[in-house]
Short mmCIF file of C-alpha atoms in Angstrom, two decimals:
data_model
loop_
_atom_site.label_atom_id
_atom_site.label_comp_id
_atom_site.label_asym_id
_atom_site.label_seq_id
_atom_site.Cartn_x
_atom_site.Cartn_y
_atom_site.Cartn_z
CA MET A 29 16.63 -0.21 -10.82
CA ALA A 30 18.84 -2.62 -8.95
CA THR A 31 17.17 -5.84 -7.77
CA ILE A 32 17.85 -8.77 -5.54
CA THR A 33 17.09 -12.12 -6.84
CA LEU A 34 15.32 -14.24 -4.27
CA ARG A 35 15.80 -18.04 -3.89
CA ASN A 36 12.55 -18.68 -5.91
CA GLY A 37 13.83 -16.50 -8.76
CA GLU A 38 11.62 -13.70 -8.08
CA LYS A 39 13.24 -10.21 -8.21
CA MET A 40 12.96 -7.68 -5.34
CA PRO A 41 13.85 -4.05 -5.74
CA GLN A 42 16.89 -3.20 -3.73
CA VAL A 43 15.52 0.22 -2.73
CA GLY A 44 11.81 0.37 -1.64
CA PHE A 45 9.55 2.83 0.16
CA GLY A 46 8.62 1.95 3.72
CA LEU A 47 5.11 2.64 5.02
CA TRP A 48 5.78 2.62 8.62
CA LYS A 49 4.33 5.65 10.22
CA VAL A 50 2.84 6.87 7.00
CA THR A 51 -0.38 7.95 8.54
CA GLU A 52 -1.35 11.06 6.70
CA ASN A 53 -2.36 11.41 3.21
CA THR A 54 -1.26 7.84 2.77
CA ALA A 55 -2.89 7.15 -0.77
CA GLU A 56 -1.29 10.42 -2.13
CA VAL A 57 2.04 9.56 -0.55
CA VAL A 58 2.05 6.10 -2.08
CA GLU A 59 0.97 7.17 -5.48
CA ASN A 60 3.72 9.87 -5.50
CA ALA A 61 6.40 7.42 -4.42
CA LEU A 62 5.38 5.16 -7.37
CA LYS A 63 5.46 8.38 -9.62
CA THR A 64 8.88 9.19 -8.31
CA GLY A 65 10.12 5.69 -9.40
CA TYR A 66 9.76 3.47 -6.50
CA ARG A 67 8.68 -0.16 -7.29
CA LEU A 68 8.78 -1.80 -3.74
CA LEU A 69 6.12 -0.89 -1.15
CA ASP A 70 6.84 -2.20 2.32
CA GLY A 71 3.67 -2.41 4.48
CA ALA A 72 2.24 -4.45 7.28
CA ALA A 73 -1.14 -5.05 9.13
CA ASP A 74 0.22 -3.15 12.23
CA TYR A 75 0.86 0.10 10.47
CA GLY A 76 -2.86 0.55 10.09
CA ASN A 77 -2.73 2.06 6.61
CA GLU A 78 -3.17 -0.75 4.21
CA VAL A 79 -6.56 0.23 2.82
CA GLU A 80 -5.17 3.81 2.00
CA ALA A 81 -1.86 2.37 0.63
CA GLY A 82 -4.06 0.14 -1.52
CA LYS A 83 -5.87 3.19 -2.81
CA GLY A 84 -2.62 4.92 -3.76
CA LEU A 85 -1.44 1.86 -5.57
CA LYS A 86 -4.87 1.67 -7.41
CA ASN A 87 -4.78 5.30 -8.52
CA ALA A 88 -1.19 4.85 -9.80
CA ILE A 89 -2.36 1.85 -11.86
CA GLU A 90 -5.41 3.61 -13.18
CA LYS A 91 -3.37 6.63 -14.19
CA GLY A 92 -0.87 4.33 -16.11
CA ILE A 93 2.06 5.15 -13.69
CA VAL A 94 2.71 1.63 -13.20
CA LYS A 95 1.24 -1.90 -13.79
CA ARG A 96 0.56 -4.24 -10.82
CA GLU A 97 3.23 -6.69 -12.03
CA GLU A 98 5.82 -3.95 -11.88
CA VAL A 99 5.36 -3.28 -8.04
CA PHE A 100 6.64 -5.49 -5.33
CA VAL A 101 4.31 -5.21 -2.46
CA THR A 102 5.39 -6.64 1.00
CA SER A 103 3.06 -7.09 3.97
CA LYS A 104 3.42 -8.89 7.33
CA LEU A 105 1.57 -11.18 9.49
CA TRP A 106 0.96 -9.58 12.86
CA ASN A 107 1.56 -11.49 16.17
CA THR A 108 -2.13 -12.01 17.10
CA PHE A 109 -2.77 -14.02 14.02
CA HIS A 110 0.01 -16.87 14.29
CA ASP A 111 -2.47 -19.81 15.10
CA LYS A 112 -2.63 -21.82 11.88
CA GLU A 113 -6.15 -21.42 11.31
CA ASN A 114 -5.84 -17.63 11.32
CA VAL A 115 -3.12 -17.10 8.89
CA VAL A 116 -4.83 -17.50 5.53
CA PRO A 117 -8.01 -15.52 6.60
CA ILE A 118 -5.95 -12.61 7.89
CA ALA A 119 -3.82 -12.71 4.62
CA LYS A 120 -7.01 -12.62 2.62
CA LYS A 121 -8.36 -9.53 4.66
CA GLN A 122 -5.03 -7.80 4.13
CA LEU A 123 -5.25 -8.50 0.51
CA ALA A 124 -8.67 -7.21 0.34
CA ASP A 125 -7.72 -3.96 2.16
CA TRP A 126 -4.85 -3.46 -0.49
CA GLY A 127 -7.28 -4.45 -3.31
CA LEU A 128 -4.84 -7.09 -4.48
CA ASP A 129 -4.96 -10.67 -5.55
CA TYR A 130 -1.46 -11.55 -4.33
CA PHE A 131 1.34 -10.19 -2.17
CA ASP A 132 4.95 -10.43 -3.53
CA LEU A 133 6.24 -11.08 -0.11
CA TYR A 134 4.73 -11.83 3.14
CA LEU A 135 6.64 -11.85 6.30
CA ILE A 136 6.25 -13.02 9.81
CA HIS A 137 6.45 -9.67 11.60
CA PHE A 138 7.94 -10.69 15.00
CA PRO A 139 8.71 -14.23 16.18
CA VAL A 140 6.32 -14.06 19.06
CA SER A 141 2.57 -15.38 19.35
CA LEU A 142 -0.03 -13.18 21.02
CA LYS A 143 -3.55 -14.03 21.92
CA TYR A 144 -5.79 -13.82 18.91
CA VAL A 145 -7.89 -10.62 18.52
CA ASP A 146 -10.84 -10.69 16.15
CA PRO A 147 -10.35 -8.09 13.42
CA ALA A 148 -14.05 -7.20 13.93
CA VAL A 149 -13.40 -6.00 17.59
CA ARG A 150 -9.97 -4.23 17.13
CA TYR A 151 -7.77 -3.74 13.93
CA PRO A 152 -4.94 -3.53 13.80
CA PRO A 153 -4.71 -5.11 17.23
CA GLY A 154 -1.26 -3.99 18.38
CA TRP A 155 0.57 -5.47 21.27
CA THR A 156 -1.95 -5.59 24.10
CA ASN A 157 -5.39 -7.05 24.93
CA GLU A 158 -8.45 -4.94 25.94
CA LYS A 159 -6.89 -4.65 29.47
CA GLY A 160 -3.75 -3.12 28.02
CA GLU A 161 -1.74 -6.37 28.87
CA VAL A 162 0.55 -8.47 26.60
CA GLU A 163 -1.01 -11.71 26.48
CA LEU A 164 0.81 -14.73 24.85
CA ALA A 165 -0.91 -17.16 22.74
CA LYS A 166 -1.47 -20.58 24.21
CA GLY A 167 -0.59 -22.39 21.05
CA ALA A 168 0.72 -21.11 17.86
CA PRO A 169 4.14 -22.87 17.61
CA LEU A 170 6.47 -21.48 14.93
CA HIS A 171 6.37 -24.71 12.85
CA GLU A 172 2.49 -24.46 12.59
CA THR A 173 2.59 -20.89 11.73
CA TRP A 174 5.22 -21.42 8.94
CA ALA A 175 3.28 -24.31 7.48
CA ALA A 176 0.33 -21.98 7.20
CA MET A 177 2.51 -19.46 5.55
CA GLU A 178 3.67 -22.08 3.15
CA GLU A 179 -0.08 -22.70 2.35
CA LEU A 180 -0.36 -19.10 1.35
CA VAL A 181 2.18 -19.70 -1.34
CA GLU A 182 0.42 -22.90 -2.49
CA LEU A 183 -2.85 -21.02 -2.74
CA GLY A 184 -1.23 -18.36 -4.89
CA LEU A 185 -1.96 -15.66 -2.27
CA VAL A 186 1.72 -14.93 -1.69
CA LYS A 187 4.57 -15.29 -4.08
CA SER A 188 7.46 -15.31 -1.53
CA ILE A 189 7.50 -15.87 2.24
CA GLY A 190 9.80 -14.66 4.89
CA ILE A 191 10.71 -13.52 8.40
CA SER A 192 11.43 -10.39 10.27
CA ASN A 193 13.13 -9.53 13.58
CA MET A 194 14.11 -13.15 13.96
CA GLN A 195 17.66 -14.15 15.38
CA GLY A 196 19.96 -16.91 14.37
CA SER A 197 18.94 -19.89 16.49
CA LEU A 198 15.45 -19.59 15.71
CA ILE A 199 16.18 -19.32 11.97
CA LEU A 200 18.28 -22.34 12.04
CA ASP A 201 15.45 -24.29 13.76
CA LEU A 202 12.85 -23.08 11.25
CA LEU A 203 15.18 -24.29 8.30
CA LYS A 204 15.01 -27.74 9.64
CA TYR A 205 11.32 -28.14 9.01
CA ALA A 206 10.59 -25.60 6.34
CA LYS A 207 9.28 -26.91 3.01
CA ILE A 208 9.56 -23.50 1.57
CA LYS A 209 12.49 -21.70 3.01
CA PRO A 210 12.35 -18.08 3.84
CA ALA A 211 13.21 -15.90 1.06
CA VAL A 212 13.85 -12.69 3.03
CA LEU A 213 14.98 -11.62 6.48
CA GLN A 214 13.91 -8.15 7.46
CA ILE A 215 15.99 -6.63 10.50
CA GLU A 216 16.62 -3.41 12.13
CA HIS A 217 20.10 -2.50 10.69
CA HIS A 218 22.03 0.83 10.94
CA PRO A 219 25.61 1.74 11.85
CA TYR A 220 24.60 1.58 15.52
CA LEU A 221 23.11 -1.88 15.19
CA GLN A 222 25.07 -3.83 12.43
CA GLN A 223 24.39 -7.52 13.38
CA PRO A 224 27.26 -8.96 11.15
CA SER A 225 26.86 -12.51 12.33
CA LEU A 226 23.02 -12.52 11.62
CA ILE A 227 23.76 -11.06 8.05
CA LYS A 228 26.26 -13.62 7.58
CA LEU A 229 24.00 -16.47 8.46
CA ALA A 230 21.29 -15.29 6.11
CA LYS A 231 23.71 -14.97 3.28
CA GLU A 232 24.93 -18.70 3.95
CA GLN A 233 21.42 -19.79 3.79
CA ASP A 234 20.44 -17.89 0.73
CA ILE A 235 18.12 -15.52 2.56
CA ALA A 236 18.15 -12.00 1.25
CA VAL A 237 18.27 -9.32 4.05
CA THR A 238 16.31 -6.07 4.00
CA ALA A 239 17.40 -3.36 6.49
CA TYR A 240 14.91 -1.22 8.10
CA SER A 241 15.49 2.03 10.21
CA SER A 242 18.59 2.65 8.27
CA PHE A 243 19.02 6.12 9.61
CA GLY A 244 19.15 4.88 13.25
CA PRO A 245 17.58 6.97 15.91
CA ALA A 246 15.87 9.26 13.38
CA SER A 247 13.23 6.85 12.85
CA PHE A 248 12.34 6.77 16.67
CA ILE A 249 13.09 10.15 18.11
CA GLU A 250 9.63 11.41 16.94
CA LEU A 251 8.17 8.50 18.97
CA GLY A 252 9.72 9.91 22.10
CA TRP A 253 11.88 6.97 22.95
CA GLU A 254 14.73 7.96 25.25
CA ASN A 255 17.40 5.81 23.96
CA ALA A 256 16.86 7.57 20.49
CA LYS A 257 16.82 11.09 21.82
CA GLU A 258 20.13 10.31 23.93
CA THR A 259 21.94 8.98 20.72
CA PRO A 260 23.96 11.15 18.41
CA VAL A 261 22.05 11.74 15.15
CA LEU A 262 23.71 9.72 12.33
CA PHE A 263 22.99 12.65 9.77
CA GLU A 264 25.19 14.77 11.83
CA HIS A 265 27.98 12.27 12.82
CA ASP A 266 31.42 13.33 11.47
CA THR A 267 32.19 10.06 9.95
CA ILE A 268 29.01 10.13 7.89
CA THR A 269 29.03 13.81 6.96
CA SER A 270 32.80 13.65 5.93
CA ILE A 271 31.95 10.57 3.56
CA ALA A 272 29.01 12.53 2.25
CA LYS A 273 31.12 15.56 1.43
CA ALA A 274 33.58 13.48 -0.23
CA HIS A 275 31.17 11.97 -2.71
CA ASN A 276 28.96 15.17 -2.82
CA VAL A 277 25.86 13.29 -1.74
CA THR A 278 23.63 13.38 1.46
CA PRO A 279 24.30 11.73 4.71
CA ALA A 280 21.10 9.77 4.02
CA GLN A 281 22.61 8.59 0.76
CA VAL A 282 25.77 7.44 2.63
CA LEU A 283 23.79 5.52 4.97
CA LEU A 284 21.65 3.81 2.46
CA ARG A 285 24.63 3.01 0.22
CA TRP A 286 26.43 1.48 3.02
CA SER A 287 23.72 -1.07 3.16
CA THR A 288 23.13 -1.65 -0.61
CA GLN A 289 26.79 -1.83 -1.43
CA ARG A 290 27.03 -4.81 0.95
CA GLY A 291 24.06 -6.60 -0.72
CA LEU A 292 21.12 -5.46 1.51
CA ALA A 293 17.89 -4.11 0.46
CA VAL A 294 16.63 -1.03 2.13
CA ILE A 295 13.25 0.75 2.58
CA PRO A 296 13.49 4.42 3.65
CA LYS A 297 10.72 6.83 3.54
CA SER A 298 10.62 10.80 3.33
CA ASN A 299 7.96 13.28 3.06
CA ASN A 300 10.39 15.63 1.25
CA GLN A 301 10.29 15.38 -2.69
CA THR A 302 13.99 16.04 -3.05
CA ARG A 303 15.12 13.42 -0.31
CA LEU A 304 12.54 10.96 -1.78
CA GLU A 305 14.25 11.34 -5.21
CA ALA A 306 17.78 11.23 -3.68
CA ASN A 307 16.99 8.04 -1.73
CA LEU A 308 16.23 6.17 -4.88
CA LYS A 309 19.70 7.19 -6.46
CA VAL A 310 21.91 5.58 -3.73
CA ASN A 311 23.49 2.97 -6.20
CA ASP A 312 24.98 5.85 -8.23
CA PHE A 313 28.17 5.98 -6.52
CA ASP A 314 30.49 3.61 -4.42
CA LEU A 315 32.04 3.90 -0.97
CA THR A 316 35.65 3.01 -0.65
CA GLU A 317 36.78 0.02 1.45
CA ASP A 318 38.31 2.31 4.06
CA GLU A 319 34.95 4.37 4.29
CA ILE A 320 32.91 1.08 4.78
CA LYS A 321 35.47 0.17 7.61
CA SER A 322 35.13 3.54 9.28
CA ILE A 323 31.30 3.07 9.31
CA ALA A 324 31.75 -0.43 10.72
CA LYS A 325 33.44 1.15 13.84
CA LEU A 326 30.39 2.91 14.66
CA ASP A 327 28.70 -0.38 15.85
CA ARG A 328 27.30 -0.12 19.40
CA GLY A 329 24.90 -3.11 19.32
CA LEU A 330 22.21 -0.42 19.97
CA ARG A 331 18.61 -1.70 19.08
CA PHE A 332 15.87 0.77 18.95
CA ASN A 333 12.87 -1.49 17.99
CA ASN A 334 13.18 -3.67 21.10
CA PRO A 335 9.70 -4.72 22.73
CA GLU A 336 11.41 -5.15 26.10
CA ASP A 337 11.98 -1.29 26.03
CA TYR A 338 8.52 -0.23 25.17
CA LEU A 339 6.44 -2.99 26.67
CA GLY A 340 8.65 -4.08 29.60
CA THR A 341 8.43 -7.67 28.50
CA LEU A 342 8.85 -10.10 25.52
CA LEU A 343 12.72 -10.33 25.69
CA ILE A 344 13.03 -11.82 22.21
CA PHE A 345 16.37 -10.29 21.62
CA ALA A 346 17.75 -11.58 25.04
#
């Protein structure tokens, strides 16, 4: 399996299995993904399924499908735990939920700090308080949160740390004081939202990039988001389907290969076994330079995972 070597020498599989919205039979889904050949599991506290995902990983280990050291497990720090005193405790809770001693990668999920919610009161806490309001934290500046992230590495709880949904100016600021620089930047990335300047910055700073929502609106239509429902489905777009036909592959494979061929990691998921296997074989063919250019022309700067749209506030991408 193709891997990306992170700045600290750790190797991250280039194609992983994303756990967002995996809410039914999660343990079985995770075990099957590992049996199929996936070696990266991308999770988060906010997904609400880390206990079940951990059971699936444990089952796969006990059955001899994988060894722990063969699986790259990613999790994320949620916005309500950015206060420096909360980072280590919540990471330990998440590790306990997974049944693990360490995470291979731990990311700051969003660059916004919300008021702390005790996990004993509500977990995962989501975006709003008990009144249904988005309430910002009074403290928790990024430099303090990042220092606590670095402590996770020093304690051996995490091998690599990184960031997600973070824009260029904030990344440049973080790099000024980071003792341990971010190893990975995870971003929404698909033909409708390509963010070339952000990817260029990450590569210049030796930060690997993981693309999520590689299929564009497909990830969000089931959530009922209007901008997703009104956007042409990439699986049916003439540019994508014609390339797929030329290579005798699926449109999904074209979309994933478009990212991996350009050096990005991807974390698709599927409930269909045939597609699950196909998504893992996206490095078996190469797109031509003209095909890559034709996909580049599809960029609309269209972001689906934008808190402003579904919360009416938190203009973090303004």
